[in-house]
């Protein structure tokens, strides 16, 4: 299925061409308010466009303000960001609601299957009003799934869940998408979720598509400064290329000099990005394959999930993630001197200014 | 009514509906004889007027479609016995609004599907109509073809709208006013029912008692009675 | 009390309510969910039967249903009996005169169903009818109950239109409300009072039952246990 | 047409609507948000004025407000003029007879305000009055509009109660609907038709305006631009 | 302020005594459906108790089904999990709604301050219906804050936000709580959030309080098996203590033997917990301070946030988080042999069976 969306809606203004069968699992990634929900709603046929059109497999689904194929004929399973469960029905009735007539014969089986996939067995006959936030989210997912639609649109499907449930559901979801083969577009804010789920990530910022790429590419080689900010590259500073030799670029960034692979573009103004997990810390400089070794002072140590984040002023302010064990071994504390080491390929240059 | 404002002698009259067409001419006569009197009329159901008068309705002169209601008003102490008067006797007709019969008689009711009469429980013409049907031995035959109007006017509307075939209503409605040239009618002999004597009373609380009496006097005067006769009443 | 009238009133009110609800659901749904620039005009039009005095509305209906009208003639030739002064005529009239009460509260309730839930229904493949029956209507229980209660109560109390179109025929078109009206007009206050009291008590029972059932079933069973105490939403 | 009657009708309908809305808001709020086992009974009681035929309701009101009643006597001795057959009496009567139409739609609307928003209001320190005025009422615009529209239209069209309590006194208590009723009773169909037409067109304008304003302001300004096209919630 | 809640409500059944002034920032942590929202609602006075009572500073606030101090008098700022913004008001009006009469003079200033704290400037006059999920969450936070209440209850205040916004808002929130001194109870599923925000974590599972402790204690030394599962300890298996010597316990777990600090309890059936970030991987066994060195085979490699998760079968199935750099250096792939090394203090024993 090829989705071609060229149009505007509120803040959204996209030119998007994606094949959701080539990459069964797409993730829509972007900061809050960037238009992700709006995009899903346009795809689902709930919102018209202010201008432009949406084609699916060449067929016009929406043309400007005219919705040519109504939502109910699009055969899409949409998980609403705020769930939108029917409060007048039980959990089971909610899940059963969208099962097509043809499949009603095996209704019980399908409901069971969908609830199992959503890890939501055990509250089948409960009234919806009594569900907790996370329970409601799983039911909403089961309801979208039970239709066995030809496309799933999931708006933050796991945001209300606790970490262990989320992790296992995330893996199940990936498996489900690939075994069922139902093309899926999921919205997420969570990096791990994007990495686990996505075959391809679409980065949406401020209403426009900034990058469409493999998840690791997006997180390691963001296409521009906004993407770098959106995916949370911890260190991204303006610098300029001072020399290009042997496929290497020498970049001056704030008070420091670093080496990076020579970029394909010719401008010298660049944004220098390094992910905190690619920066190793050591007590002293040593002879390794790591091109860049900057001496600096620890300015802050803070927890970051299961890791510790160490901020270092090495002329240039950089951040590094290290394990607690490493932290103990290095006996780091605020004010310690430390060497930040990272390979040239970890440095990603983005044209800037 | 620019000059009506300059008149200060107001008479508020509650007048039975069957006088609706005749009474305006009476007012003209009052104007002629007492230019300073302004008569303000409300037409309606005699019974409802009585209820309202008993509860303090601001009327000076009450012209009922029967004689019992004014008597009750006197009994309740709102008017003195001496103010009671009889001013006319109503006449009952059989009316064929479509005019298919040249001279419809009460016996023609046998051929009608629906016969409209006023409600005998509270409308004087309804009571009279029922008595006429009983006296002519028709009631048992027609009983389930009768429909009952709230009052004579509504009874006429039943027929006029085409929903009822004939109606037993007041003569005053069919010889004057908008229905004058619609359909055909014949009077029902007065010996078939108790006389429809209509009485009135001047109320003690009248704003301008003498003016109200003047209006009554005009009504009872020969010229007044002549007008009533033209509109289908007997004296 | 008049048992025939009671039975008739019950039948009329119940049937009118059922028909009105059946009509009101699609009308209200259309007005609520299919908004165009002219929708407010249609909403206003639905309220119009209220604006005409019942007797006047009744007169126009009588003309429309009477034996002279095309509809009346067609009805008579098809069903063998006239529409005016019949139960069916009454039914049509009271459906029309109570239409606003059935449509408007339901319309209000439909309007406050969260749009997102309607959209969720459509993305789940449901069309108009299913969405209304399964989502909008259950979430509008309170509006539906109000519609039914107002339609029922108004039909019980209506007499202007019913008197005009029905003709007050005992056992056929004389409802309790006409009976009370007649008693009042005939100064039979004790009978009026007892029938009125009966009407009030009886209606109170019906309406209370409706509201209680509606309230009970609007609180999901499993949640009900959390409301053993009085429910005060705002302290 | 009778300009006095038009003016009177307008004043009566507008004042009745304003008073009713002012009464209906606290009543409906109490019924909706302060639920007890007896609440359904109260809901039913509010609907009861509908169950009595208007004339009968009017009769009881007349007795309650008239010169024989304690209330009527007190009023006369305090204000110097009687309550019955005055504009104030009419106003009281029409407020009572239209009460159900004002309370019930608003009650429906209040019932569908999400509980969570009311709770949010209380955690933000607001008491009953503020929560109702600032949250419940704005979210019940559509119910409020329906209440106002039904109350207004019903007052315009009401005549049974008004005729009984007001006495059809020209310039004082003769409303347009009584005027139309009078015209029909006088077989003056052309005048009845033109006044009816006027009533209908006039009411249509008032109601359409109400609904349009209500609809406009219920769509937030900034969102309005997203609805240049007709809004069909369900395709 | 001392909160004493002893009572039941639905699934919730707690005996909780906490001083929210001693520890200004409490985090309520627990899996989906464990009763966190219910607990907050009871505190806020929106739900009664089925049985029991709630006292604050000794004063009875709720006694069984009777709410003695009504919600509006509790002076609490509650952020609802589903926001509950007033749709009939603009953003600004929502935020202004709860500002007490006394402070109305400086209304504009307070609104500005609250919006700034919530990172929600820029959409002040917008209608609420046009807000995105994350925008709505921030406004809901600003609304609770603008009251400057004597207690803040935040139900998943950051769940709808993108990672960079969440991270910075999280830090701001911590700062805010401590500078303003408003005692705060926040609900979260996110471990980092709990670590950053909390002075004390209350772990709620299945309606009961399982542990109240400093955040690092909760995550490193869960009180029981359920807490271990809830905080997502990656490796937690049943084993039994075979020997206790010199303050060390030797534990047999599945096919392996590991050393742990000797526990204070005397039962020998234990649950052996090791956090994945505490397990280092090496090519070969070496002489280090790390007591436990288990040889095993890599069974799976998967991304985990900015790290990689390596599952190892060393007789006992254990998981380790390592950086991508380390993964490259060790040249690990499925089937590689590897040594998992971890210090005895990293092993946490919980009585079991
Ligand atoms: N009806 C509207 N009028 C004006 N602006 C709107 C409207 N609807 C949405 N927007 C704006 O469009 C932008 C995109 O909103 P959308 O809900 O698509 O964001 P999102 O990417 O889903 O964000 P989140 O992750 O916070 O849910 C937001 O800034 C929102 O305020
Ligand atoms: N009215 C009710 N009747 C029965 N059970 C209820 C009711 N309300 C809540 N529950 C149940 O109580 C449990 C706790 O719900 P609660 O909303 O407090 O969970 P939570 O910890 O906030 O979860 P989440 O993180 O998913 O929001 C849930 O299992 C829920 O289904
Ligand atoms: Mg969104
Ligand atoms: Mg919750």
Tab-separated table of N, CA and C in Angstrom, chain E residues 10 22 24 26 31-32 39 42 135-136 169 178 205 221 226 238 259 272 314 318 331:
chain	number	residue	atom	x	y	z
E	10	UNK	N	-12.161	0.226	46.080
E	10	UNK	CA	-12.011	-0.725	44.981
E	10	UNK	C	-10.901	-1.703	45.345
E	22	UNK	N	8.773	16.193	55.077
E	22	UNK	CA	10.125	15.676	55.274
E	22	UNK	C	10.716	15.340	53.908
E	24	UNK	N	9.844	16.246	50.332
E	24	UNK	CA	8.924	17.119	49.599
E	24	UNK	C	8.365	16.448	48.361
E	26	UNK	N	7.345	13.045	46.616
E	26	UNK	CA	7.089	11.618	46.608
E	26	UNK	C	6.721	11.160	45.207
E	31	UNK	N	2.666	-0.724	38.684
E	31	UNK	CA	2.197	-1.121	37.358
E	31	UNK	C	0.807	-0.568	37.060
E	32	UNK	N	0.463	-0.664	35.791
E	32	UNK	CA	-0.851	-0.222	35.349
E	32	UNK	C	-1.936	-0.956	36.137
E	39	UNK	N	-5.709	6.172	44.496
E	39	UNK	CA	-5.100	6.745	45.694
E	39	UNK	C	-5.091	8.271	45.626
E	42	UNK	N	-8.545	9.654	46.175
E	42	UNK	CA	-8.952	9.624	47.584
E	42	UNK	C	-8.305	10.797	48.319
E	135	UNK	N	0.460	19.114	24.577
E	135	UNK	CA	0.152	20.500	24.937
E	135	UNK	C	-0.886	20.515	26.052
E	136	UNK	N	-1.910	19.668	25.907
E	136	UNK	CA	-2.977	19.613	26.909
E	136	UNK	C	-2.399	19.222	28.266
E	169	UNK	N	11.595	19.248	31.272
E	169	UNK	CA	10.497	19.550	32.173
E	169	UNK	C	10.663	18.805	33.494
E	178	UNK	N	11.339	21.800	44.791
E	178	UNK	CA	12.209	22.111	45.914
E	178	UNK	C	12.303	23.589	46.206
E	205	UNK	N	1.503	-1.926	44.434
E	205	UNK	CA	1.262	-3.040	43.521
E	205	UNK	C	-0.023	-3.711	43.929
E	221	UNK	N	17.384	-2.416	45.326
E	221	UNK	CA	17.091	-3.437	46.330
E	221	UNK	C	15.601	-3.561	46.555
E	226	UNK	N	7.545	-8.977	43.730
E	226	UNK	CA	6.661	-8.130	42.916
E	226	UNK	C	7.271	-6.773	42.629
E	238	UNK	N	14.645	-17.574	40.978
E	238	UNK	CA	14.615	-18.243	42.273
E	238	UNK	C	15.897	-19.048	42.449
E	259	UNK	N	27.824	-15.217	44.170
E	259	UNK	CA	28.031	-14.695	45.521
E	259	UNK	C	27.241	-13.415	45.703
E	272	UNK	N	17.023	-14.135	43.324
E	272	UNK	CA	18.313	-13.510	43.059
E	272	UNK	C	18.121	-12.447	41.990
E	314	UNK	N	23.926	-18.555	30.885
E	314	UNK	CA	25.127	-19.007	31.612
E	314	UNK	C	24.698	-20.070	32.594
E	318	UNK	N	20.689	-14.607	32.146
E	318	UNK	CA	20.871	-13.255	32.651
E	318	UNK	C	20.921	-12.264	31.508
E	331	UNK	N	32.878	-7.595	19.789
E	331	UNK	CA	32.475	-8.320	18.568
E	331	UNK	C	31.457	-9.418	18.880
